């Protein structure tokens, strides 16, 4: 701290003497007045801001209530419109006039008609193929039957002709044997009886065993038997 020489009074940097009361200057007074005015204006502005905020809050609450009412009205209106749309669609569905139902139904109907047409064509083709196959099998079976019947008829006719020929040959052989025996009985009865005992007579079974031979061989055998009988006479 600055001091004076010889123990004199001390002074301040502003030129005042330490220990003496300072008197306020004009500048100090003006600053104090400004501070008082600013504090008063702050109090007035605070009271003004508080009232304005209350008014704004009230307006915001009113606006919010109004918006809520509008939202409720719009929601109710939207609900009614949606219900009307749903009822209209239900009515269209009941009358088969709804586009969401009619268009897919039309496509399904067209696809069904196409598939039915194709199925009918395939069925007709299969029927035609089956009919052709049936007619071919009938014709083949008829031809086989006719050929078999013809062969069977020819075989039966051939067997009958063979039997007739064999019977004729047997008849001729029997006539020849009877005539030979008749001559033998007239010429030499005793020798004929002896010869009959010695030789084995030709019976019907022996003649039937010759059925498998041809007519020529059969005829030759008959002639051989006749010659043998004449030799023994």
Short mmCIF file of C-alpha atoms in Angstrom, two decimals:
data_model
loop_
_atom_site.label_atom_id
_atom_site.label_comp_id
_atom_site.label_asym_id
_atom_site.label_seq_id
_atom_site.Cartn_x
_atom_site.Cartn_y
_atom_site.Cartn_z
CA UNK A 1 0.00 0.00 0.00
CA UNK A 2 1.43 3.45 -0.80
CA UNK A 3 2.51 5.53 2.13
CA UNK A 4 3.71 9.10 2.74
CA UNK A 5 6.99 10.11 4.09
CA UNK A 6 7.47 11.31 7.71
CA UNK A 7 4.30 9.57 8.83
CA UNK A 8 1.91 11.84 6.85
CA UNK A 9 -1.62 10.82 5.81
CA UNK A 10 -2.01 8.07 3.24
CA UNK A 11 -3.68 8.70 -0.07
CA UNK A 12 -5.64 6.36 -2.43
CA UNK A 13 -4.88 5.84 -6.10
CA UNK A 14 -7.71 8.15 -6.96
CA UNK A 15 -6.20 10.89 -4.94
CA UNK A 16 -8.30 10.62 -1.82
CA UNK A 17 -7.05 10.39 1.64
CA UNK A 18 -7.30 7.08 3.44
CA UNK A 19 -9.66 7.22 6.39
CA UNK A 20 -11.84 9.98 4.92
CA UNK A 21 -15.43 9.33 3.53
CA UNK A 22 -15.70 9.52 -0.27
CA UNK A 23 -18.51 11.59 -1.74
CA UNK A 24 -20.55 10.01 -4.63
CA UNK A 25 -19.89 11.47 -7.99
CA UNK A 26 -22.42 12.27 -10.77
CA UNK A 27 -21.52 9.23 -12.71
CA UNK A 28 -22.20 7.02 -9.73
CA UNK A 29 -25.61 8.56 -9.33
CA UNK A 30 -26.48 8.11 -12.98
CA UNK A 31 -25.41 4.42 -12.89
CA UNK A 32 -27.53 3.81 -9.86
CA UNK A 33 -30.55 5.38 -11.53
CA UNK A 34 -30.05 3.20 -14.59
CA UNK A 35 -29.84 0.10 -12.41
CA UNK A 36 -33.09 1.02 -10.70
CA UNK A 37 -34.82 1.61 -14.04
CA UNK A 38 -33.56 -1.72 -15.48
CA UNK A 39 -34.77 -3.64 -12.43
CA UNK A 40 -38.18 -1.99 -12.76
CA UNK A 41 -38.36 -2.81 -16.47
CA UNK A 42 -37.38 -6.43 -15.72
CA UNK A 43 -40.21 -6.71 -13.22
CA UNK A 44 -42.67 -5.26 -15.75
CA UNK A 45 -41.45 -7.60 -18.53
CA UNK A 46 -41.68 -10.64 -16.24
CA UNK A 47 -45.26 -9.81 -15.33
CA UNK A 48 -46.01 -9.24 -19.04
CA UNK A 49 -44.43 -12.57 -20.10
CA UNK A 50 -46.38 -14.49 -17.47
CA UNK A 51 -49.71 -13.08 -18.65
CA UNK A 52 -48.85 -13.69 -22.30
CA UNK A 53 -47.88 -17.29 -21.59
CA UNK A 54 -51.18 -17.88 -19.83
CA UNK A 55 -53.07 -16.45 -22.78
CA UNK A 56 -51.04 -18.57 -25.21
CA UNK A 57 -51.62 -21.64 -23.07
CA UNK A 58 -55.35 -20.98 -23.07
CA UNK A 59 -55.34 -20.51 -26.85
CA UNK A 60 -53.33 -23.73 -27.31
CA UNK A 61 -55.76 -25.66 -25.14
CA UNK A 62 -58.67 -24.28 -27.14
CA UNK A 63 -56.95 -25.19 -30.40
CA UNK A 64 -56.18 -28.69 -29.10
CA UNK A 65 -59.79 -29.20 -28.04
CA UNK A 66 -60.97 -27.96 -31.41
CA UNK A 67 -58.56 -30.31 -33.19
CA UNK A 68 -59.71 -33.22 -31.05
CA UNK A 69 -63.31 -32.46 -31.93
CA UNK A 70 -62.42 -32.23 -35.62
CA UNK A 71 -60.50 -35.50 -35.40
CA UNK A 72 -63.46 -37.23 -33.75
CA UNK A 73 -65.79 -35.88 -36.44
CA UNK A 74 -63.44 -36.95 -39.22
CA UNK A 75 -63.02 -40.37 -37.65
CA UNK A 76 -66.77 -40.81 -37.42
CA UNK A 77 -67.19 -39.62 -40.99
CA UNK A 78 -64.46 -41.97 -42.21
CA UNK A 79 -66.06 -44.85 -40.30
CA UNK A 80 -69.42 -44.14 -41.92
CA UNK A 81 -67.83 -43.95 -45.37
CA UNK A 82 -66.01 -47.23 -44.82
CA UNK A 83 -69.17 -48.90 -43.58
CA UNK A 84 -71.05 -47.62 -46.62
CA UNK A 85 -68.32 -49.00 -48.89
CA UNK A 86 -68.42 -52.36 -47.13
CA UNK A 87 -72.22 -52.54 -47.34
CA UNK A 88 -72.07 -51.56 -51.00
CA UNK A 89 -69.52 -54.28 -51.72
CA UNK A 90 -71.61 -56.82 -49.82
CA UNK A 91 -74.62 -55.80 -51.85
CA UNK A 92 -72.60 -56.13 -55.07
CA UNK A 93 -71.35 -59.54 -53.98
CA UNK A 94 -74.87 -60.69 -53.23
CA UNK A 95 -75.91 -59.51 -56.71
CA UNK A 96 -72.72 -60.89 -58.35
CA UNK A 97 -71.78 -57.45 -59.63
CA UNK A 98 -68.68 -56.62 -57.58
CA UNK A 99 -65.60 -56.01 -59.77
CA UNK A 100 -63.39 -57.79 -57.23
CA UNK A 101 -65.60 -60.86 -57.71
CA UNK A 102 -66.75 -60.55 -61.32
CA UNK A 103 -63.32 -60.18 -62.95
CA UNK A 104 -61.66 -63.21 -61.28
CA UNK A 105 -64.87 -65.17 -61.83
CA UNK A 106 -64.77 -64.31 -65.53
CA UNK A 107 -61.15 -65.47 -65.78
CA UNK A 108 -61.96 -68.70 -63.94
CA UNK A 109 -64.94 -69.29 -66.23
CA UNK A 110 -62.82 -68.77 -69.34
CA UNK A 111 -60.13 -71.14 -68.05
CA UNK A 112 -62.78 -73.70 -67.19
CA UNK A 113 -64.35 -73.48 -70.65
CA UNK A 114 -60.95 -73.87 -72.31
CA UNK A 115 -60.07 -76.91 -70.21
CA UNK A 116 -63.49 -78.44 -70.85
CA UNK A 117 -63.07 -77.92 -74.58
CA UNK A 118 -59.63 -79.54 -74.53
CA UNK A 119 -60.97 -82.42 -72.41
CA UNK A 120 -63.83 -82.96 -74.87
CA UNK A 121 -61.39 -83.06 -77.78
CA UNK A 122 -59.15 -85.54 -75.96
CA UNK A 123 -62.17 -87.67 -75.04
CA UNK A 124 -63.43 -87.66 -78.63
CA UNK A 125 -59.98 -88.66 -79.88
CA UNK A 126 -59.77 -91.48 -77.35
CA UNK A 127 -63.26 -92.67 -78.30
CA UNK A 128 -62.33 -92.64 -81.97
CA UNK A 129 -59.13 -94.58 -81.27
CA UNK A 130 -61.00 -97.08 -79.11
CA UNK A 131 -63.69 -97.50 -81.79
CA UNK A 132 -61.06 -98.11 -84.47
CA UNK A 133 -59.26 -100.63 -82.26
CA UNK A 134 -62.57 -102.34 -81.45
CA UNK A 135 -63.51 -102.59 -85.13
CA UNK A 136 -60.07 -103.98 -85.97
CA UNK A 137 -60.34 -106.60 -83.25
CA UNK A 138 -63.87 -107.52 -84.39
CA UNK A 139 -62.68 -107.84 -87.99
CA UNK A 140 -59.66 -109.92 -86.93
CA UNK A 141 -61.80 -112.17 -84.73
CA UNK A 142 -64.37 -112.59 -87.53
CA UNK A 143 -61.65 -113.47 -90.02
CA UNK A 144 -60.10 -115.98 -87.61
CA UNK A 145 -63.52 -117.48 -86.98
CA UNK A 146 -64.31 -117.79 -90.69
CA UNK A 147 -60.93 -119.34 -91.45
CA UNK A 148 -61.25 -121.73 -88.52
CA UNK A 149 -64.79 -122.68 -89.52
CA UNK A 150 -63.67 -123.23 -93.10
CA UNK A 151 -60.75 -125.43 -92.02
CA UNK A 152 -62.97 -127.36 -89.64
CA UNK A 153 -65.57 -127.87 -92.37
CA UNK A 154 -62.92 -129.05 -94.82
CA UNK A 155 -61.49 -131.41 -92.21
CA UNK A 156 -64.91 -132.87 -91.43
CA UNK A 157 -65.68 -133.29 -95.14
CA UNK A 158 -62.32 -134.98 -95.66
CA UNK A 159 -62.93 -137.33 -92.75
CA UNK A 160 -66.41 -138.15 -94.04
CA UNK A 161 -65.06 -138.82 -97.52
CA UNK A 162 -62.34 -141.04 -96.05
CA UNK A 163 -64.94 -142.92 -94.01
CA UNK A 164 -67.12 -143.35 -97.09
CA UNK A 165 -64.16 -144.60 -99.10
CA UNK A 166 -63.16 -146.97 -96.32
CA UNK A 167 -66.69 -148.28 -95.99
CA UNK A 168 -66.84 -148.86 -99.73
CA UNK A 169 -63.54 -150.74 -99.59
CA UNK A 170 -64.74 -152.77 -96.64
CA UNK A 171 -67.95 -153.54 -98.51
CA UNK A 172 -65.99 -154.68 -101.56
CA UNK A 173 -63.70 -156.76 -99.37
CA UNK A 174 -66.66 -158.31 -97.58
CA UNK A 175 -68.34 -159.13 -100.90
CA UNK A 176 -65.16 -160.69 -102.23
CA UNK A 177 -64.70 -162.72 -99.05
CA UNK A 178 -68.29 -163.89 -99.06
CA UNK A 179 -68.09 -164.87 -102.72
CA UNK A 180 -64.85 -166.74 -102.11
CA UNK A 181 -66.27 -168.58 -99.15
CA UNK A 182 -69.37 -169.45 -101.12
CA UNK A 183 -67.29 -170.98 -103.91
CA UNK A 184 -65.21 -172.89 -101.40
CA UNK A 185 -68.27 -174.37 -99.77
CA UNK A 186 -69.62 -175.55 -103.08
CA UNK A 187 -66.39 -177.12 -104.32
CA UNK A 188 -64.80 -178.75 -101.27
CA UNK A 189 -66.82 -178.56 -98.08
CA UNK A 190 -64.47 -180.77 -96.05
CA UNK A 191 -61.32 -178.99 -97.15
CA UNK A 192 -62.99 -175.70 -96.59
CA UNK A 193 -63.77 -176.63 -93.01
CA UNK A 194 -60.21 -177.85 -92.47
CA UNK A 195 -58.83 -174.67 -93.98
CA UNK A 196 -61.09 -172.60 -91.78
CA UNK A 197 -59.67 -174.37 -88.74
CA UNK A 198 -56.05 -173.87 -89.81
CA UNK A 199 -56.12 -170.29 -90.90
CA UNK A 200 -57.12 -167.36 -88.81
CA UNK A 201 -60.28 -165.76 -90.09
CA UNK A 202 -60.31 -162.12 -91.06
CA UNK A 203 -62.48 -160.38 -88.51
CA UNK A 204 -63.88 -156.88 -88.37
CA UNK A 205 -61.20 -155.70 -85.95
CA UNK A 206 -58.52 -156.64 -88.47
CA UNK A 207 -60.34 -154.69 -91.12
CA UNK A 208 -60.70 -151.71 -88.78
CA UNK A 209 -56.97 -151.83 -88.08
CA UNK A 210 -56.40 -151.15 -91.77
CA UNK A 211 -58.18 -147.79 -91.55
CA UNK A 212 -54.87 -146.02 -91.20
CA UNK A 213 -53.68 -147.38 -94.58
CA UNK A 214 -54.28 -145.68 -97.86
CA UNK A 215 -57.04 -146.95 -100.14
CA UNK A 216 -54.51 -148.43 -102.59
CA UNK A 217 -52.67 -150.40 -99.89
CA UNK A 218 -56.00 -151.46 -98.48
CA UNK A 219 -57.08 -152.73 -101.88
CA UNK A 220 -53.77 -154.58 -102.39
CA UNK A 221 -54.08 -156.27 -99.02
CA UNK A 222 -57.57 -157.39 -99.89
CA UNK A 223 -56.32 -158.87 -103.17
CA UNK A 224 -53.48 -160.61 -101.35
CA UNK A 225 -55.88 -162.20 -98.91
CA UNK A 226 -58.06 -163.35 -101.77
CA UNK A 227 -55.10 -164.91 -103.57
CA UNK A 228 -53.99 -166.65 -100.39
CA UNK A 229 -57.41 -168.14 -99.94
CA UNK A 230 -57.37 -169.43 -103.53
CA UNK A 231 -53.92 -170.98 -103.04
CA UNK A 232 -55.05 -172.89 -99.96
CA UNK A 233 -58.00 -174.15 -101.89
#
